CSV table of C-alpha atoms in Angstrom, one decimal:
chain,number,residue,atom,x,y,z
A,1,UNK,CA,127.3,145.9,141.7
A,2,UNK,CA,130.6,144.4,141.3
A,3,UNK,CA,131.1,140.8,142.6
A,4,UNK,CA,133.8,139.9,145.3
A,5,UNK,CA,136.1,137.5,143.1
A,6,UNK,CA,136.6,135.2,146.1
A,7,UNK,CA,133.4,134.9,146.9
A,8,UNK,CA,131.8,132.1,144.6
A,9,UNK,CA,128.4,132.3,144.6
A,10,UNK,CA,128.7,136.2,144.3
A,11,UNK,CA,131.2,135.9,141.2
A,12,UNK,CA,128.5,133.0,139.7
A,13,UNK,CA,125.2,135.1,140.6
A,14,UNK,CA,126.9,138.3,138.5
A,15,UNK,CA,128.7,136.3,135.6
A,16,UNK,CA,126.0,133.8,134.8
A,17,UNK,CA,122.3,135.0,136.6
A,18,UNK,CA,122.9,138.7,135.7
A,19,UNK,CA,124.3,137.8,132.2
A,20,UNK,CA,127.8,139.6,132.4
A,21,UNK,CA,129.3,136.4,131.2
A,22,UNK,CA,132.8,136.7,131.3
A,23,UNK,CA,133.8,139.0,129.4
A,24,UNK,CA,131.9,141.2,132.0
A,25,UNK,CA,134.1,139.7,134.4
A,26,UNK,CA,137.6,140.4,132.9
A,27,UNK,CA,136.3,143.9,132.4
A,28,UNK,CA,136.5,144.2,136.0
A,29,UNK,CA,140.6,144.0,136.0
A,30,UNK,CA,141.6,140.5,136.7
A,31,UNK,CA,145.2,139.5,137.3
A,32,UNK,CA,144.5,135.9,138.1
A,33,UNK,CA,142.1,133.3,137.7
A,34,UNK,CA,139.4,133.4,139.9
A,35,UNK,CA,138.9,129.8,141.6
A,36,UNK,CA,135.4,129.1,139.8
A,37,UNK,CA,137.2,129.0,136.8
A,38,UNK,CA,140.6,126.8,138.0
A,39,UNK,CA,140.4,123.6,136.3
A,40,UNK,CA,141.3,120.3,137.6
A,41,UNK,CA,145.4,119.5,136.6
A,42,UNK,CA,143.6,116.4,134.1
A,43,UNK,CA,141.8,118.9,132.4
A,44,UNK,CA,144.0,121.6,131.4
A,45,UNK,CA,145.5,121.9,128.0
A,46,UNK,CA,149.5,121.9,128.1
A,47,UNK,CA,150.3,123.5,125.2
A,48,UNK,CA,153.7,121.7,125.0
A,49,UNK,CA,152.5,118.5,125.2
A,50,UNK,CA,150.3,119.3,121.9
A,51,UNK,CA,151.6,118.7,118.5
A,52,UNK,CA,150.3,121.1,115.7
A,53,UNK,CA,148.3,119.5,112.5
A,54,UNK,CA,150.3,120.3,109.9
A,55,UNK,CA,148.4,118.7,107.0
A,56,UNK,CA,147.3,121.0,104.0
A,57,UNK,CA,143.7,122.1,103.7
A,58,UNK,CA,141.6,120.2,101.1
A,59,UNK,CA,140.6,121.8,98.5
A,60,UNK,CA,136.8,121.7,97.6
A,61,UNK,CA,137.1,123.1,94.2
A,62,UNK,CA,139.4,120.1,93.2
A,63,UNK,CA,136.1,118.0,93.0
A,64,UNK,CA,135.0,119.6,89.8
A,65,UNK,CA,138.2,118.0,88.0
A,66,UNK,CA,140.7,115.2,87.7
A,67,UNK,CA,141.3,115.5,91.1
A,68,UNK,CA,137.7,114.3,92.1
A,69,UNK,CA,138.2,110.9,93.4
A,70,UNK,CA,141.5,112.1,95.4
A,71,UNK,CA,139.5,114.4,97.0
A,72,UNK,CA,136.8,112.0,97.9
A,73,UNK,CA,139.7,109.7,99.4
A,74,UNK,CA,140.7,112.4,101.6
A,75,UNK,CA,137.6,113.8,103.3
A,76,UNK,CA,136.7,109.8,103.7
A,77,UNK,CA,140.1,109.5,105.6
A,78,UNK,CA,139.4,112.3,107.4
A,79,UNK,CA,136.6,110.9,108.6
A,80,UNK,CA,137.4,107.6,110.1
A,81,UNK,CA,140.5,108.8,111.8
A,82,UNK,CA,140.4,112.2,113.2
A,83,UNK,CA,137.3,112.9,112.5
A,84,UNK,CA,138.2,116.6,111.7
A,85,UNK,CA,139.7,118.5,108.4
A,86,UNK,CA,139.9,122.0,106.7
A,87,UNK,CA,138.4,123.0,103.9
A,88,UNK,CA,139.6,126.0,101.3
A,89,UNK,CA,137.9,126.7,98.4
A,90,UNK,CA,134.8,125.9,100.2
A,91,UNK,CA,132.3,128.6,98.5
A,92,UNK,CA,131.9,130.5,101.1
A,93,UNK,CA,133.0,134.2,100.1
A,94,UNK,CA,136.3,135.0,102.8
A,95,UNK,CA,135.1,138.7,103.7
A,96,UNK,CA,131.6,137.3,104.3
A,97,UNK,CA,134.0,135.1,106.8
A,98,UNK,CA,135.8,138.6,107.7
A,99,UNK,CA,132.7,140.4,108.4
A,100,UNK,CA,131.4,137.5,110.4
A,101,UNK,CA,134.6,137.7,112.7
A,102,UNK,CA,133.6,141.7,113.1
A,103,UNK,CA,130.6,141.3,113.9
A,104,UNK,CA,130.6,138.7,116.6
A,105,UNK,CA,133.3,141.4,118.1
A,106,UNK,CA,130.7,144.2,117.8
A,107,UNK,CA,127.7,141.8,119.5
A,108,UNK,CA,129.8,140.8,122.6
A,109,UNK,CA,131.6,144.3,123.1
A,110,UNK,CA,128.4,145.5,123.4
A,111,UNK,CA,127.5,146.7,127.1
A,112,UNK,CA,126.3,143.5,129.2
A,113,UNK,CA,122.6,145.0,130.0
A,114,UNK,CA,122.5,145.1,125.9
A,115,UNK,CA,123.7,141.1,125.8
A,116,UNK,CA,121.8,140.0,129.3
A,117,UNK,CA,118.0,140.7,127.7
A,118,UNK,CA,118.8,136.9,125.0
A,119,UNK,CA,119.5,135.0,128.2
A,120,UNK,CA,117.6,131.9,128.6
A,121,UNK,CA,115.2,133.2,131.0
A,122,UNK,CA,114.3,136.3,129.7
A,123,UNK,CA,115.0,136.3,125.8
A,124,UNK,CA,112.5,137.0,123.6
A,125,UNK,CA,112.4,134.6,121.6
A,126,UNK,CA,112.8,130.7,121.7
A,127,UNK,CA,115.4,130.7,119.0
A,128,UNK,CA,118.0,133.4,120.5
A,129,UNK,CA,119.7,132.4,123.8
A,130,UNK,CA,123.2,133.8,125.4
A,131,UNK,CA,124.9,132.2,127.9
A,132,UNK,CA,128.0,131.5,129.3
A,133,UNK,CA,130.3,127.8,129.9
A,134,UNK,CA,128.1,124.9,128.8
A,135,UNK,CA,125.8,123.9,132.1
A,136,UNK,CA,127.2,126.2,134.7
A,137,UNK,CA,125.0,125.4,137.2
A,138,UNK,CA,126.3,121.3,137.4
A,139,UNK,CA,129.8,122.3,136.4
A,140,UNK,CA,132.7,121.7,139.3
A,141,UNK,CA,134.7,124.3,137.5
A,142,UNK,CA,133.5,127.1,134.6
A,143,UNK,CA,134.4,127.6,130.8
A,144,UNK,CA,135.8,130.6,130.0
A,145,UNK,CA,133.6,131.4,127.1
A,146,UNK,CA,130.5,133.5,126.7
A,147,UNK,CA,128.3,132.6,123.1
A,148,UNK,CA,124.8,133.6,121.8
A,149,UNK,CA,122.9,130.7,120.5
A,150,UNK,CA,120.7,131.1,117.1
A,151,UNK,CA,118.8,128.7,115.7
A,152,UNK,CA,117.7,129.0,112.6
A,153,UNK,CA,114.0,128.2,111.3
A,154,UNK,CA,112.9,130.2,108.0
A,155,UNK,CA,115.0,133.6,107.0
A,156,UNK,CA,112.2,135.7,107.6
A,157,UNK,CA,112.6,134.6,111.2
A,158,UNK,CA,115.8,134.9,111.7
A,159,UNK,CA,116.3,138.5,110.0
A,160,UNK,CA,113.4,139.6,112.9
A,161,UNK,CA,114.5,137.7,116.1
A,162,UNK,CA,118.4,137.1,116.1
A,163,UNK,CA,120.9,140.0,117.3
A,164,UNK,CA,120.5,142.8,115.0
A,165,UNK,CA,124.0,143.3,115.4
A,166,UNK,CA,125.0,140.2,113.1
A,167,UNK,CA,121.3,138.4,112.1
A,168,UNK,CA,122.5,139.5,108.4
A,169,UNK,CA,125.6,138.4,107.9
A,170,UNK,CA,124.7,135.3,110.1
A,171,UNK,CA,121.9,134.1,108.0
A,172,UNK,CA,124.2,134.9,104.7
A,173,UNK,CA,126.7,132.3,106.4
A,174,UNK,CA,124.6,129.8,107.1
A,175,UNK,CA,123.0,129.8,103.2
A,176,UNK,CA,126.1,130.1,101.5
A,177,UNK,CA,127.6,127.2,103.8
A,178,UNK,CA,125.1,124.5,102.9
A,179,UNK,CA,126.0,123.9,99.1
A,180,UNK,CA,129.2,122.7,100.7
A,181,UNK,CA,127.9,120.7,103.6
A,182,UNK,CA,125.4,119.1,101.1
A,183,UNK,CA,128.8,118.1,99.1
A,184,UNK,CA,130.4,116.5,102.3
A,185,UNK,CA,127.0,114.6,102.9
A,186,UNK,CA,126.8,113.3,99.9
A,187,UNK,CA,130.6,112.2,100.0
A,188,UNK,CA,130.5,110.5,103.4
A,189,UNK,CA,127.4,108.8,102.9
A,190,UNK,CA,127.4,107.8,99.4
A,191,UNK,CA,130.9,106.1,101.0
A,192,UNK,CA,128.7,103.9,102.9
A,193,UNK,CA,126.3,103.2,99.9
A,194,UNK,CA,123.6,105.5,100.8
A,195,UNK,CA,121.9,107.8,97.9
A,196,UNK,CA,120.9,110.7,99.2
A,197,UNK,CA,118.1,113.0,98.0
A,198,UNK,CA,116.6,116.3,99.4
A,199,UNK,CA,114.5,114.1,102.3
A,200,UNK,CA,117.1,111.8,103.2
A,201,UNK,CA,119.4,115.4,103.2
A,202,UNK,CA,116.6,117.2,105.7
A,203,UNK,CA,116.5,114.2,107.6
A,204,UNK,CA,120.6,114.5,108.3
A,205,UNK,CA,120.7,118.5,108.7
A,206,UNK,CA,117.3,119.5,109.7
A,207,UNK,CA,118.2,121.4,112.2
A,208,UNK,CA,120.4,124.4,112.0
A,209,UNK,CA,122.1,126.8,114.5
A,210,UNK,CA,124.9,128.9,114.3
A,211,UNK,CA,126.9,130.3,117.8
A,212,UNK,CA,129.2,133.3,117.9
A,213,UNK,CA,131.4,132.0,120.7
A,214,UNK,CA,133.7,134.9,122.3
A,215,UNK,CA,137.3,133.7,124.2
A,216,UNK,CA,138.1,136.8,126.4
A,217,UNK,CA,141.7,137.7,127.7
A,218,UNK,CA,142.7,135.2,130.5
A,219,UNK,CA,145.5,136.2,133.0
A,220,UNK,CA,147.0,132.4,132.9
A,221,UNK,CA,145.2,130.3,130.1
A,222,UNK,CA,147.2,127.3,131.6
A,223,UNK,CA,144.6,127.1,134.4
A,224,UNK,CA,141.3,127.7,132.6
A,225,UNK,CA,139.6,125.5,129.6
A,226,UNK,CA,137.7,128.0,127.2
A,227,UNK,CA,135.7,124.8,126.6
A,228,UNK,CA,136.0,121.6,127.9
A,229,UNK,CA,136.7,118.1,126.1
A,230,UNK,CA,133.9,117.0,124.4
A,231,UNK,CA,132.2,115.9,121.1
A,232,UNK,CA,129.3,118.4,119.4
A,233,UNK,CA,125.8,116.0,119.1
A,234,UNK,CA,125.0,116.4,115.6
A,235,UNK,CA,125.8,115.8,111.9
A,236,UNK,CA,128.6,117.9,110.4
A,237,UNK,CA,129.5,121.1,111.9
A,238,UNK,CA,131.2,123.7,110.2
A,239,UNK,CA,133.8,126.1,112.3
A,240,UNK,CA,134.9,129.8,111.5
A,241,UNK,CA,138.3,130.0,113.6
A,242,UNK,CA,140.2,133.3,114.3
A,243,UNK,CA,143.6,134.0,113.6
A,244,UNK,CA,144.8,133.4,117.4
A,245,UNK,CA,143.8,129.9,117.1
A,246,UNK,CA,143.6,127.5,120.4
A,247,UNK,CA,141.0,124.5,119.0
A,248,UNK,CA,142.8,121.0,120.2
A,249,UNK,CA,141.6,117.6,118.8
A,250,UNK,CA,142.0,114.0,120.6
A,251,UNK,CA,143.5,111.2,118.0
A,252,UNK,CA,141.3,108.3,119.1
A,253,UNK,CA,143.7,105.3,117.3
A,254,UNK,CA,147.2,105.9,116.1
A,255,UNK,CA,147.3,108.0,112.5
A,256,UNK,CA,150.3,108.1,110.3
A,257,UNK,CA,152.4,111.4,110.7
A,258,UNK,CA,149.6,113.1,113.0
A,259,UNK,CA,149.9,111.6,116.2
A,260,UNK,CA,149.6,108.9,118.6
A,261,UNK,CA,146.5,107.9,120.1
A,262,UNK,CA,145.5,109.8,123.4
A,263,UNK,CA,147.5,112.5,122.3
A,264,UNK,CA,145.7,115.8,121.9
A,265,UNK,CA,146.8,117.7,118.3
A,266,UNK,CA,146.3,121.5,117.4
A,267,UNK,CA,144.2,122.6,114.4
A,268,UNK,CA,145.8,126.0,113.5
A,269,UNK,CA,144.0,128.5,111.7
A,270,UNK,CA,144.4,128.7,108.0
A,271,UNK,CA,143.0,132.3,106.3
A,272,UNK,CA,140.0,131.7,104.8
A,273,UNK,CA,139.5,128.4,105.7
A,274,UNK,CA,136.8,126.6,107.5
A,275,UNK,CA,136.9,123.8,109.8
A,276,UNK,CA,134.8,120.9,109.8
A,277,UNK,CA,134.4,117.8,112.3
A,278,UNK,CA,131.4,114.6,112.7
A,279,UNK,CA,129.2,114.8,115.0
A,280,UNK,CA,127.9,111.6,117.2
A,281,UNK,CA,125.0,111.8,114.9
A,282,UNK,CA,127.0,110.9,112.3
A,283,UNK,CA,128.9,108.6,114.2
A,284,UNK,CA,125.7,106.8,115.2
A,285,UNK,CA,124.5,106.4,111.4
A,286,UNK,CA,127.9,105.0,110.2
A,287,UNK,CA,127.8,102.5,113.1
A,288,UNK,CA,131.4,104.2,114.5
A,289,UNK,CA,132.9,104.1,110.8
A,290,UNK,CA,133.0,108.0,111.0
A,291,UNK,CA,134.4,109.2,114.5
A,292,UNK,CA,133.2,112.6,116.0
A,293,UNK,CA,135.5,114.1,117.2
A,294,UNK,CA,136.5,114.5,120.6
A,295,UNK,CA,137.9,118.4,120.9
A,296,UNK,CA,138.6,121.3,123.2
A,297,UNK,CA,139.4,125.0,123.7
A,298,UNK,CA,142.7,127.1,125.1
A,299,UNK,CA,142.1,130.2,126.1
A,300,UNK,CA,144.7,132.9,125.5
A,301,UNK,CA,146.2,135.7,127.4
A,302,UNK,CA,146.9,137.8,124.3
A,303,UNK,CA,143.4,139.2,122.7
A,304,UNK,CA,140.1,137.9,122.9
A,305,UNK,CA,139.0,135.1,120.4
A,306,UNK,CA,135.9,134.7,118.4
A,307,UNK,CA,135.0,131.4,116.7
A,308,UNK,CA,131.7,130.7,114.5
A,309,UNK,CA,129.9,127.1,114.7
A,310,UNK,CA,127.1,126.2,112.3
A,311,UNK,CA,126.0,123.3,114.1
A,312,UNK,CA,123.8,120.7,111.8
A,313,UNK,CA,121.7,117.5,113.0
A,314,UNK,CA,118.7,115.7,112.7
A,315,UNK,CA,115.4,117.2,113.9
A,316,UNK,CA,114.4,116.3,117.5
A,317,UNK,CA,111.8,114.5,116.3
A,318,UNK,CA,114.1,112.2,114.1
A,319,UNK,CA,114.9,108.6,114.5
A,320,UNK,CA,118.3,107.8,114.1
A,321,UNK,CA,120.2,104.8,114.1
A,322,UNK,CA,122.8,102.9,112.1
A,323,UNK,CA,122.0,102.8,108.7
A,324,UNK,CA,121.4,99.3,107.4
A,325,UNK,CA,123.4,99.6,104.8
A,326,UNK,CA,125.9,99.2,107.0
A,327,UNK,CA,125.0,97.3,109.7
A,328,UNK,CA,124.4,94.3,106.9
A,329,UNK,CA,128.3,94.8,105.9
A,330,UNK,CA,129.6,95.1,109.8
A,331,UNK,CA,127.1,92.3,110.5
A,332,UNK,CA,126.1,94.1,113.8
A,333,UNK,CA,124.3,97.6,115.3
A,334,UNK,CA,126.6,99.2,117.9
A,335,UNK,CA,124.2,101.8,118.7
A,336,UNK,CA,120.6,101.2,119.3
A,337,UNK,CA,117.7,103.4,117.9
A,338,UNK,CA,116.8,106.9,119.6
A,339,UNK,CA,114.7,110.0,119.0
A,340,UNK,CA,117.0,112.7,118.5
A,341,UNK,CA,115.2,115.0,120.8
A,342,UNK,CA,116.5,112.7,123.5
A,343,UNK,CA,119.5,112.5,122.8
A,344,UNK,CA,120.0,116.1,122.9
A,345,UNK,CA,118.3,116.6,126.1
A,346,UNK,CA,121.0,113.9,127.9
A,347,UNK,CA,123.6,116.2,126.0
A,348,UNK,CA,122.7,119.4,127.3
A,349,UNK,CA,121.8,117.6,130.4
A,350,UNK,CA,125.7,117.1,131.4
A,351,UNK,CA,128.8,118.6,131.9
A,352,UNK,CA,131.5,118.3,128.8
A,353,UNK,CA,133.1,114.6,129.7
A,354,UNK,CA,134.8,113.6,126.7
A,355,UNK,CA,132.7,111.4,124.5
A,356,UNK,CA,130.4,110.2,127.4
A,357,UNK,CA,127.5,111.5,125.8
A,358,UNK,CA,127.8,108.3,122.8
A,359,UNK,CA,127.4,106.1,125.5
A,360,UNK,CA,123.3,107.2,125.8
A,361,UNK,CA,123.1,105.5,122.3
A,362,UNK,CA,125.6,103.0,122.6
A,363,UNK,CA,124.4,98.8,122.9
């Protein structure tokens, strides 16, 4: 039964407890924004008051030649400041990144009964979940965004439990992406004097999920947040946009001819790139040398928009804490020791605030 959009606890029961998301929603006919999803005036993204990132993709490919150290510099930079760049001849083939883009269309324009059965409670497995905002149920205002969560365990897995509409091409995104995230790795933390080898690798990234996040049409995207400020938990994540675009970064200090600091900057899309930002994890290990970045979502009133996250982080088993390597050189730990696995249950315990969630690790 449809919901009465004024009525709040109707609109919430249909959108999130009956897995319609929002999407479902907006296929109702909507010609505003119904007041679960009106954010507060702090929290809404002005596009105007945004500048747009206008620095040039790196280039990965430029590693295997004189360019090498240049490179280096650059996703080093990247690193400490924004804590965000984009990344072109990555190695990840561009119609795999096409097909991905399809196919996280087909999965969400699929009816809502076909979408509803991965929800938390009911899915079928414990590595498939679809949901809708971040924590609805503690949020004072919703995210216009519905996703489908996959975590990723063996292929074998994988190829039988996620989404037959895009396990495939999924599971081919995640393979092809970790050359290149093994690259980066190796980069940031051989910067901070770490060696790494193929335990010291699984103890960064040994866990792996990848979202299919879906944006749908908003009659006013100056009211709603697609998602809210905040940082991602992990170690590296690696972003598929779409060519709408709408992904906003926070400069945290002042950066040379990018923007001042509090100001929030645009990431365009670039064909065939990918986009890649820290995580706190990797904030954590680098003792605040490498900032994660603090981002957010507009939604757009045009056509719906689709983004793919591989997020990567330690185990939840893991210990992590700043490396000593360079606590020696700073001559102090600004983040004290914790299991991983709690870490990430204080994250998904809360609402998006910013970076708030550092401060569960901080000294």
């Amino acid at each position: 039964m449809a919901p009465s959009l004024d009525d709040g606890s109707s609109l919430f029961n249909f959108v999130v407890r009956d897995g319609n998301g929002v999407k479902g929603m907006v296929d109702l006919g909507l010609s505003t924004v119904p007041k679960p999803y009106v954010q507060p005036p702090k929290e809404r993204i002005d596009k105007q008051m945004a500048t747009r990132h206008e620095g040039a993709p790196i280039d990965l490919s430029r590693l295997d030649g004189p360019d090498h150290d240049e490179v280096v510099k650059g996703i080093v930079m990247a690193a400490e400041t924004l804590g965000f760049f984009q990344l072109v001849n990555h190695g990840v083939p561009v119609d795999l990144l096409e097909s991905l883009k399809d196919a996280a269309h087909d999965f969400f324009g699929q009816p809502s009964e076909k979408k509803a059965v991965y929800r938390k409670e009911v899915s079928p497995s414990p590595l498939v979940k679809y949901g809708t905002s971040f924590v609805p149920e503690k949020e004072k205002a919703l995210e216009w965004k519905d996703y489908i969560n996959m975590i990723y365990t063996n292929d074998a897995e994988a190829l039988q439990q996620w989404p037959k509409e895009c396990r495939e091409v999924a599971l081919e995104y995640l393979k092809t992406s970790m050359t290149m995230v093994r690259r980066l790795l190796e980069i940031l933390m051989g910067n901070l004097g770490v060696e790494l080898d193929d335990t010291k690798i699984d103890g960064l990234i040994g866990m792996k999920m990848v979202n299919m996040n879906f944006y749908p049409t908003c009659p006013d995207p100056d009211l709603t947040v697609g998602v809210g400020r905040h940082s991602d938990m992990g170690t590296l994540t690696i972003l598929l946009q779409d060519g709408i675009g709408g992904l906003y970064v926070k400069v945290a200090e002042e950066i040379a001819n990018i923007g001042k600091k509090g100001e929030w900057v645009e990431i365009p899309p670039v064909p065939g790139a990918l986009v890649i930002n820290i995580g706190d994890a990797l904030q954590i290990l680098s003792n605040g040398k490498y900032k994660s970045a603090e981002h957010r979502v507009r939604t757009t009133s045009t056509k719906s928009r689709v983004s793919v996250p591989i997020f990567t982080s330690p185990r939840p088993s893991e210990k992590i804490a700043p490396l000593p390597q360079v606590v020696e050189k700073d001559g102090m730990a600004c983040y004290r020791e914790v299991i991983f696995g709690d870490y990430m249950r204080n994250f998904f315990g809360n609402v998006h605030d910013g970076k708030k969630s550092l401060e569960f690790a901080q000294i």
